[in-house]
Amino acid sequence: MDIREIIIPGDTPGIEWRLPVLHFKGNDPQAPKIYLQAALHSNELPGTAVLHFLCGKLRKAESEGRIASDITVVPQANPIGAAQSHFGEMQGRFDLGTRTNFNRDFPLISLRDRAGLIESLDRYRAADRLKRELIHMALGADLVLDLHCDDESLQYAYIDEAFWPEASDLASALSMDAVLLSDGESSAFEEAVGFAWKYEVPGEKRSRLPGKLSTTLELRGRRDVYPGMASADADGLYAFLAARGAVTGETEPLAAFAGPAAPLDNIEMIRTPVAGTVLFHRNIGETVATGDLLATIVTKPGMADGEVEIRAPQAGLIVTRISDRLVRRRGDLMKIACDAPSTALRKAGTLED
Ligand SMILES: [Zn+2]
């Protein structure tokens, strides 16, 4: 395993960010190239823990000459966000200077323009420079996994329909609870990578990308950072890498993915019409029926008319839930994966800002 550092000069005097990049050299030039990163939202650490354990497994495979693919690992991709603290709380999702989500505004380019991503970097602010370095590395690979997590959550992934069902081996290897099939219409890291591949020939969009994968894995909730869980997920990722020929030996065939794969249009984003204290009746992992009571919002504590009920608009699996207990009007409460499209209007692109 080689270690190098990408240096990102800060935007103020005396600051410099150092980003460790770990690399395993493959012995088979035909094997797919792999890029793995975690904690682009720097307060989402389950993936960092998983990659820590995965690298241990890869070093063992390397010592036995079993690494076929070039594998690049960035276990903690956002030192800029990691350093942001506001009133004693880490702010890892948005750049405090610009309010830009660290996982949006990735350049949407054709793969053929990849080299230009890291030319004249002095023209860019530190956060944009970081984004260019990250996506430049990813576009050198065939299989790109961006490890995130949700608030309170099952394990699931956003997978562009261009990679489905080929990518069901990943869902199977990690025993995902659900797959959310996305439309690739955003500037998130994963979708910017897919965009570059789809428009490798500018103006000619490819709708299927065999042999490629770019995905966002949501490794449960923000607090789900435990040694056993991370180690088991690292085993799952390793099994996926083995199934795709990135590491050789001790490969076992993966079972077919049995979980639900729901288009984003079939995700019910449960929002609260009122502000108040949320009392959840149902938890992640539970299947609900149409009309089931999901939550009570206490709008006027102590008063007879002080409650509003939130009910399931259709049957489905509760995939995520917020951890806040004081909710603002129109705040998101849950994501429920359903069999039929939601009647709520959804813009193309991501479910959340
Ligand atoms: Zn995230």
Short mmCIF file of C-alpha atoms and ligand atoms in Angstrom, two decimals:
data_model
loop_
_atom_site.label_atom_id
_atom_site.label_comp_id
_atom_site.label_asym_id
_atom_site.label_seq_id
_atom_site.Cartn_x
_atom_site.Cartn_y
_atom_site.Cartn_z
CA MET A 1 0.00 0.00 0.00
CA ASP A 2 1.39 3.35 -1.05
CA ILE A 3 0.39 6.53 0.73
CA ARG A 4 0.55 9.96 -0.81
CA GLU A 5 -0.93 13.28 0.21
CA ILE A 6 -2.83 15.79 -1.86
CA ILE A 7 -2.09 19.26 -0.58
CA ILE A 8 -4.89 21.82 -0.79
CA PRO A 9 -3.74 25.34 0.05
CA GLY A 10 -6.22 27.12 2.33
CA ASP A 11 -7.95 30.34 1.37
CA THR A 12 -6.41 32.21 4.30
CA PRO A 13 -2.79 32.65 5.34
CA GLY A 14 -1.14 29.83 7.24
CA ILE A 15 -3.64 27.11 6.27
CA GLU A 16 -2.97 24.00 4.23
CA TRP A 17 -5.11 20.86 4.02
CA ARG A 18 -3.46 17.46 3.66
CA LEU A 19 -5.52 14.64 2.19
CA PRO A 20 -4.07 11.12 2.51
CA VAL A 21 -4.68 8.89 -0.53
CA LEU A 22 -3.98 5.16 -0.16
CA HIS A 23 -3.20 3.11 -3.23
CA PHE A 24 -2.90 -0.60 -3.93
CA LYS A 25 -1.19 -1.51 -7.20
CA GLY A 26 -2.97 -4.26 -9.12
CA ASN A 27 -1.20 -7.06 -10.97
CA ASP A 28 -3.81 -7.42 -13.75
CA PRO A 29 -4.16 -4.46 -16.14
CA GLN A 30 -7.48 -5.92 -17.38
CA ALA A 31 -9.09 -5.83 -13.93
CA PRO A 32 -11.49 -2.93 -13.25
CA LYS A 33 -9.94 0.05 -11.49
CA ILE A 34 -11.49 0.88 -8.13
CA TYR A 35 -12.01 4.18 -6.29
CA LEU A 36 -13.42 4.26 -2.75
CA GLN A 37 -13.97 7.35 -0.62
CA ALA A 38 -15.71 8.13 2.66
CA ALA A 39 -16.74 11.14 4.74
CA LEU A 40 -17.17 13.63 1.91
CA HIS A 41 -19.83 14.82 4.32
CA SER A 42 -17.28 14.94 7.05
CA ASN A 43 -19.71 14.20 9.88
CA GLU A 44 -20.57 10.83 8.30
CA LEU A 45 -18.00 8.42 9.71
CA PRO A 46 -19.38 4.89 9.19
CA GLY A 47 -17.59 4.71 5.82
CA THR A 48 -14.30 5.88 7.29
CA ALA A 49 -14.46 3.04 9.80
CA VAL A 50 -15.38 0.55 7.06
CA LEU A 51 -12.48 1.65 4.84
CA HIS A 52 -10.12 1.39 7.81
CA PHE A 53 -11.00 -2.29 8.15
CA LEU A 54 -11.11 -2.86 4.39
CA CYS A 55 -7.57 -1.54 3.99
CA GLY A 56 -6.39 -4.08 6.57
CA LYS A 57 -7.92 -6.85 4.48
CA LEU A 58 -6.44 -5.44 1.29
CA ARG A 59 -2.95 -5.22 2.84
CA LYS A 60 -3.21 -8.91 3.69
CA ALA A 61 -4.30 -9.72 0.12
CA GLU A 62 -1.44 -7.57 -1.17
CA SER A 63 1.08 -9.51 0.92
CA GLU A 64 -0.22 -12.68 -0.76
CA GLY A 65 -0.07 -11.20 -4.29
CA ARG A 66 -3.85 -11.25 -4.70
CA ILE A 67 -4.61 -7.64 -5.65
CA ALA A 68 -5.63 -7.65 -9.32
CA SER A 69 -7.03 -4.09 -9.62
CA ASP A 70 -5.53 -0.72 -8.99
CA ILE A 71 -7.45 0.34 -5.88
CA THR A 72 -7.46 3.92 -4.61
CA VAL A 73 -8.88 4.60 -1.14
CA VAL A 74 -9.60 8.01 0.39
CA PRO A 75 -10.90 7.13 3.86
CA GLN A 76 -11.57 10.70 4.99
CA ALA A 77 -12.23 12.80 1.92
CA ASN A 78 -13.05 16.18 3.40
CA PRO A 79 -10.56 17.71 5.85
CA ILE A 80 -12.09 21.15 5.20
CA GLY A 81 -15.50 20.10 6.53
CA ALA A 82 -13.98 18.10 9.35
CA ALA A 83 -12.43 21.28 10.72
CA GLN A 84 -15.70 23.23 10.70
CA SER A 85 -17.24 23.69 14.10
CA HIS A 86 -20.04 26.08 14.86
CA PHE A 87 -21.20 26.73 18.44
CA GLY A 88 -19.58 23.48 19.50
CA GLU A 89 -21.16 21.34 16.79
CA MET A 90 -19.42 19.89 13.79
CA GLN A 91 -20.77 21.14 10.46
CA GLY A 92 -19.76 18.52 7.95
CA ARG A 93 -22.44 18.76 5.24
CA PHE A 94 -22.27 22.37 4.08
CA ASP A 95 -19.30 24.63 3.45
CA LEU A 96 -19.84 27.35 6.06
CA GLY A 97 -18.27 29.96 3.80
CA THR A 98 -20.67 29.49 0.87
CA ARG A 99 -23.52 27.34 2.30
CA THR A 100 -22.79 24.88 -0.52
CA ASN A 101 -23.34 21.20 0.18
CA PHE A 102 -19.95 19.47 0.01
CA ASN A 103 -21.64 16.79 -2.11
CA ARG A 104 -23.02 19.15 -4.76
CA ASP A 105 -21.52 21.39 -7.42
CA PHE A 106 -19.11 18.80 -8.74
CA PRO A 107 -18.11 19.77 -12.28
CA LEU A 108 -20.29 18.12 -14.94
CA ILE A 109 -17.81 17.34 -17.69
CA SER A 110 -17.13 14.69 -20.30
CA LEU A 111 -14.63 12.01 -19.36
CA ARG A 112 -12.44 13.23 -22.23
CA ASP A 113 -11.93 16.52 -20.34
CA ARG A 114 -10.73 14.79 -17.18
CA ALA A 115 -7.18 16.16 -17.30
CA GLY A 116 -8.51 19.72 -17.23
CA LEU A 117 -10.02 19.15 -13.78
CA ILE A 118 -6.69 19.66 -12.07
CA GLU A 119 -5.20 22.29 -14.37
CA SER A 120 -4.69 25.81 -13.01
CA LEU A 121 -6.13 24.86 -9.63
CA ASP A 122 -5.12 28.21 -8.16
CA ARG A 123 -8.23 29.62 -9.82
CA TYR A 124 -10.44 27.74 -7.37
CA ARG A 125 -11.35 28.10 -3.72
CA ALA A 126 -10.09 25.36 -1.42
CA ALA A 127 -13.43 23.47 -1.32
CA ASP A 128 -13.76 23.49 -5.12
CA ARG A 129 -10.14 22.50 -5.47
CA LEU A 130 -10.79 19.54 -3.17
CA LYS A 131 -13.82 18.53 -5.28
CA ARG A 132 -11.75 18.67 -8.47
CA GLU A 133 -9.00 16.52 -6.97
CA LEU A 134 -11.52 13.93 -5.74
CA ILE A 135 -13.49 13.57 -8.96
CA HIS A 136 -10.29 13.56 -11.00
CA MET A 137 -9.18 10.47 -9.06
CA ALA A 138 -12.61 8.84 -9.37
CA LEU A 139 -12.70 9.31 -13.13
CA GLY A 140 -9.53 7.25 -13.39
CA ALA A 141 -11.53 4.26 -12.11
CA ASP A 142 -14.30 1.98 -13.38
CA LEU A 143 -16.01 1.26 -10.06
CA VAL A 144 -16.57 4.24 -7.77
CA LEU A 145 -18.10 3.94 -4.30
CA ASP A 146 -18.83 7.08 -2.27
CA LEU A 147 -19.56 6.13 1.34
CA HIS A 148 -22.07 8.26 3.22
CA CYS A 149 -24.71 7.73 5.90
CA ASP A 150 -28.14 9.10 6.70
CA ASP A 151 -29.54 10.37 10.00
CA GLU A 152 -31.26 7.32 11.57
CA SER A 153 -31.24 4.79 8.77
CA LEU A 154 -31.17 1.32 7.33
CA GLN A 155 -28.29 0.51 5.02
CA TYR A 156 -29.16 1.47 1.45
CA ALA A 157 -27.61 2.87 -1.72
CA TYR A 158 -28.47 5.33 -4.44
CA ILE A 159 -27.78 3.59 -7.73
CA ASP A 160 -28.31 5.23 -11.09
CA GLU A 161 -30.60 3.16 -13.32
CA ALA A 162 -27.73 3.10 -15.86
CA PHE A 163 -25.95 0.61 -13.56
CA TRP A 164 -28.94 -1.51 -12.57
CA PRO A 165 -29.42 -4.47 -12.23
CA GLU A 166 -25.71 -5.12 -12.89
CA ALA A 167 -24.90 -3.50 -9.52
CA SER A 168 -27.18 -5.84 -7.58
CA ASP A 169 -24.01 -7.77 -6.66
CA LEU A 170 -22.98 -4.81 -4.49
CA ALA A 171 -26.38 -4.72 -2.80
CA SER A 172 -26.16 -8.45 -2.19
CA ALA A 173 -22.56 -8.35 -0.92
CA LEU A 174 -23.45 -5.71 1.66
CA SER A 175 -26.85 -7.25 2.49
CA MET A 176 -28.47 -3.88 1.83
CA ASP A 177 -31.96 -3.32 3.14
CA ALA A 178 -32.97 -1.36 0.04
CA VAL A 179 -31.72 0.18 -3.18
CA LEU A 180 -32.98 3.56 -4.37
CA LEU A 181 -32.78 3.82 -8.14
CA SER A 182 -31.82 7.37 -9.06
CA ASP A 183 -32.00 9.27 -12.32
CA GLY A 184 -28.49 10.71 -12.34
CA GLU A 185 -29.75 14.28 -12.54
CA SER A 186 -27.67 16.18 -10.01
CA SER A 187 -24.20 17.55 -9.36
CA ALA A 188 -23.55 15.13 -6.48
CA PHE A 189 -20.18 13.35 -6.66
CA GLU A 190 -21.64 10.01 -7.69
CA GLU A 191 -23.81 11.52 -10.40
CA ALA A 192 -21.06 13.80 -11.73
CA VAL A 193 -18.92 10.68 -12.21
CA GLY A 194 -21.80 8.98 -14.06
CA PHE A 195 -22.34 12.12 -16.14
CA ALA A 196 -18.72 12.12 -17.33
CA TRP A 197 -19.09 8.51 -18.48
CA LYS A 198 -22.49 9.02 -20.12
CA TYR A 199 -21.16 11.98 -22.11
CA GLU A 200 -17.75 10.54 -22.93
CA VAL A 201 -18.73 11.43 -26.48
CA PRO A 202 -20.12 14.95 -25.93
CA GLY A 203 -23.70 15.30 -27.11
CA GLU A 204 -24.26 11.53 -27.27
CA LYS A 205 -25.75 10.30 -24.02
CA ARG A 206 -25.16 6.65 -23.14
CA SER A 207 -27.99 5.27 -21.03
CA ARG A 208 -26.29 1.99 -20.10
CA LEU A 209 -22.75 1.78 -18.70
CA PRO A 210 -21.74 -1.89 -18.52
CA GLY A 211 -18.64 -2.60 -16.44
CA LYS A 212 -18.93 0.76 -14.70
CA LEU A 213 -20.47 1.72 -11.38
CA SER A 214 -20.74 4.98 -9.47
CA THR A 215 -22.86 4.88 -6.35
CA THR A 216 -23.55 6.55 -3.04
CA LEU A 217 -23.74 4.06 -0.20
CA GLU A 218 -25.67 5.13 2.87
CA LEU A 219 -24.12 3.07 5.66
CA ARG A 220 -27.03 3.45 8.10
CA GLY A 221 -27.15 6.37 10.56
CA ARG A 222 -24.58 8.88 11.71
CA ARG A 223 -24.14 7.18 15.06
CA ASP A 224 -23.83 3.69 13.60
CA VAL A 225 -20.06 3.64 13.95
CA TYR A 226 -19.08 0.44 15.72
CA PRO A 227 -16.24 -2.03 15.26
CA GLY A 228 -18.39 -5.08 14.54
CA MET A 229 -20.65 -3.26 12.11
CA ALA A 230 -17.75 -1.62 10.25
CA SER A 231 -15.80 -4.85 10.06
CA ALA A 232 -18.83 -6.76 8.70
CA ASP A 233 -19.42 -4.05 6.08
CA ALA A 234 -15.72 -4.22 5.13
CA ASP A 235 -16.19 -7.98 4.60
CA GLY A 236 -19.14 -7.13 2.35
CA LEU A 237 -17.17 -4.62 0.31
CA TYR A 238 -14.33 -7.09 0.02
CA ALA A 239 -16.76 -9.75 -1.26
CA PHE A 240 -17.98 -7.26 -3.87
CA LEU A 241 -14.41 -6.48 -4.94
CA ALA A 242 -13.72 -10.21 -5.20
CA ALA A 243 -16.88 -10.75 -7.26
CA ARG A 244 -15.73 -8.06 -9.71
CA GLY A 245 -12.24 -9.58 -9.98
CA ALA A 246 -10.43 -6.82 -8.11
CA VAL A 247 -8.96 -9.29 -5.63
CA THR A 248 -8.41 -12.97 -6.35
CA GLY A 249 -8.73 -16.14 -4.29
CA GLU A 250 -11.32 -17.07 -1.63
CA THR A 251 -14.21 -15.85 -3.78
CA GLU A 252 -17.67 -17.09 -3.04
CA PRO A 253 -20.55 -16.52 -5.44
CA LEU A 254 -22.95 -13.87 -4.20
CA ALA A 255 -26.61 -14.65 -3.69
CA ALA A 256 -29.12 -12.64 -5.72
CA PHE A 257 -30.22 -9.40 -4.07
CA ALA A 258 -33.59 -10.02 -2.45
CA GLY A 259 -34.33 -6.55 -1.11
CA PRO A 260 -36.49 -3.84 -2.65
CA ALA A 261 -35.14 -1.61 -5.45
CA ALA A 262 -37.35 1.46 -5.57
CA PRO A 263 -37.15 4.33 -8.07
CA LEU A 264 -36.82 7.71 -6.34
CA ASP A 265 -40.37 8.52 -7.49
CA ASN A 266 -41.53 5.68 -5.20
CA ILE A 267 -39.97 7.22 -2.11
CA GLU A 268 -42.46 8.92 0.14
CA MET A 269 -40.67 11.84 1.80
CA ILE A 270 -42.80 12.27 4.90
CA ARG A 271 -42.89 15.95 5.84
CA THR A 272 -44.56 17.59 8.77
CA PRO A 273 -47.13 20.27 7.94
CA VAL A 274 -46.61 21.85 11.37
CA ALA A 275 -43.80 22.58 13.79
CA GLY A 276 -43.55 20.88 17.14
CA THR A 277 -42.21 18.04 19.22
CA VAL A 278 -42.19 14.82 17.21
CA LEU A 279 -43.29 11.59 18.88
CA PHE A 280 -42.49 8.71 16.54
CA HIS A 281 -44.77 5.67 16.61
CA ARG A 282 -42.80 3.73 14.03
CA ASN A 283 -39.10 3.04 13.51
CA ILE A 284 -36.72 2.37 10.62
CA GLY A 285 -36.91 -1.17 9.28
CA GLU A 286 -40.65 -1.43 9.92
CA THR A 287 -43.14 -2.04 7.14
CA VAL A 288 -46.20 0.15 7.33
CA ALA A 289 -49.65 -0.01 5.74
CA THR A 290 -51.57 2.85 4.17
CA GLY A 291 -52.94 5.10 6.90
CA ASP A 292 -50.71 3.77 9.70
CA LEU A 293 -49.88 6.36 12.35
CA LEU A 294 -46.21 7.31 11.87
CA ALA A 295 -45.81 10.22 14.27
CA THR A 296 -47.65 12.63 16.46
CA ILE A 297 -46.49 16.24 16.35
CA VAL A 298 -47.16 18.06 19.62
CA THR A 299 -47.81 21.56 18.36
CA LYS A 300 -49.19 23.11 21.55
CA PRO A 301 -47.93 21.15 24.56
CA GLY A 302 -50.47 20.72 27.32
CA MET A 303 -53.43 21.86 25.27
CA ALA A 304 -56.41 19.72 24.28
CA ASP A 305 -56.04 20.54 20.60
CA GLY A 306 -52.27 20.41 20.71
CA GLU A 307 -51.56 17.36 18.50
CA VAL A 308 -51.33 16.64 14.77
CA GLU A 309 -51.11 13.09 13.45
CA ILE A 310 -48.87 12.08 10.54
CA ARG A 311 -50.03 8.97 8.67
CA ALA A 312 -48.50 6.80 5.94
CA PRO A 313 -49.72 7.85 2.48
CA GLN A 314 -49.12 4.32 1.18
CA ALA A 315 -47.63 1.01 2.27
CA GLY A 316 -43.85 0.66 2.35
CA LEU A 317 -40.61 0.13 4.25
CA ILE A 318 -39.36 2.90 6.56
CA VAL A 319 -35.78 3.44 5.39
CA THR A 320 -34.80 6.58 7.30
CA ARG A 321 -35.98 8.77 10.15
CA ILE A 322 -34.71 12.07 11.51
CA SER A 323 -33.00 12.19 14.87
CA ASP A 324 -34.20 15.71 15.77
CA ARG A 325 -37.18 15.80 18.06
CA LEU A 326 -38.14 19.43 17.52
CA VAL A 327 -39.25 19.71 13.92
CA ARG A 328 -39.84 22.78 11.80
CA ARG A 329 -42.83 23.17 9.53
CA ARG A 330 -42.22 21.25 6.26
CA GLY A 331 -39.29 19.43 7.83
CA ASP A 332 -38.52 15.90 6.58
CA LEU A 333 -39.45 13.14 9.03
CA MET A 334 -38.95 9.87 7.15
CA LYS A 335 -38.22 8.24 3.81
CA ILE A 336 -40.50 5.30 3.03
CA ALA A 337 -39.70 3.03 0.07
CA CYS A 338 -42.96 2.05 -1.64
CA ASP A 339 -44.15 -0.08 -4.53
CA ALA A 340 -45.99 2.75 -6.29
CA PRO A 341 -44.97 6.31 -7.16
CA SER A 342 -45.63 9.01 -4.59
CA THR A 343 -48.32 11.50 -5.49
CA ALA A 344 -46.10 14.27 -4.12
CA LEU A 345 -44.30 16.17 -6.85
CA ARG A 346 -40.56 15.53 -7.03
CA LYS A 347 -38.00 17.48 -9.00
CA ALA A 348 -35.45 15.37 -10.90
CA GLY A 349 -32.26 14.91 -8.93
CA THR A 350 -31.58 14.27 -5.27
CA LEU A 351 -34.20 13.75 -2.56
CA GLU A 352 -32.62 16.24 -0.16
CA ASP A 353 -30.55 19.42 -0.33
ZN ZN B 1 -23.68 12.31 3.00
#
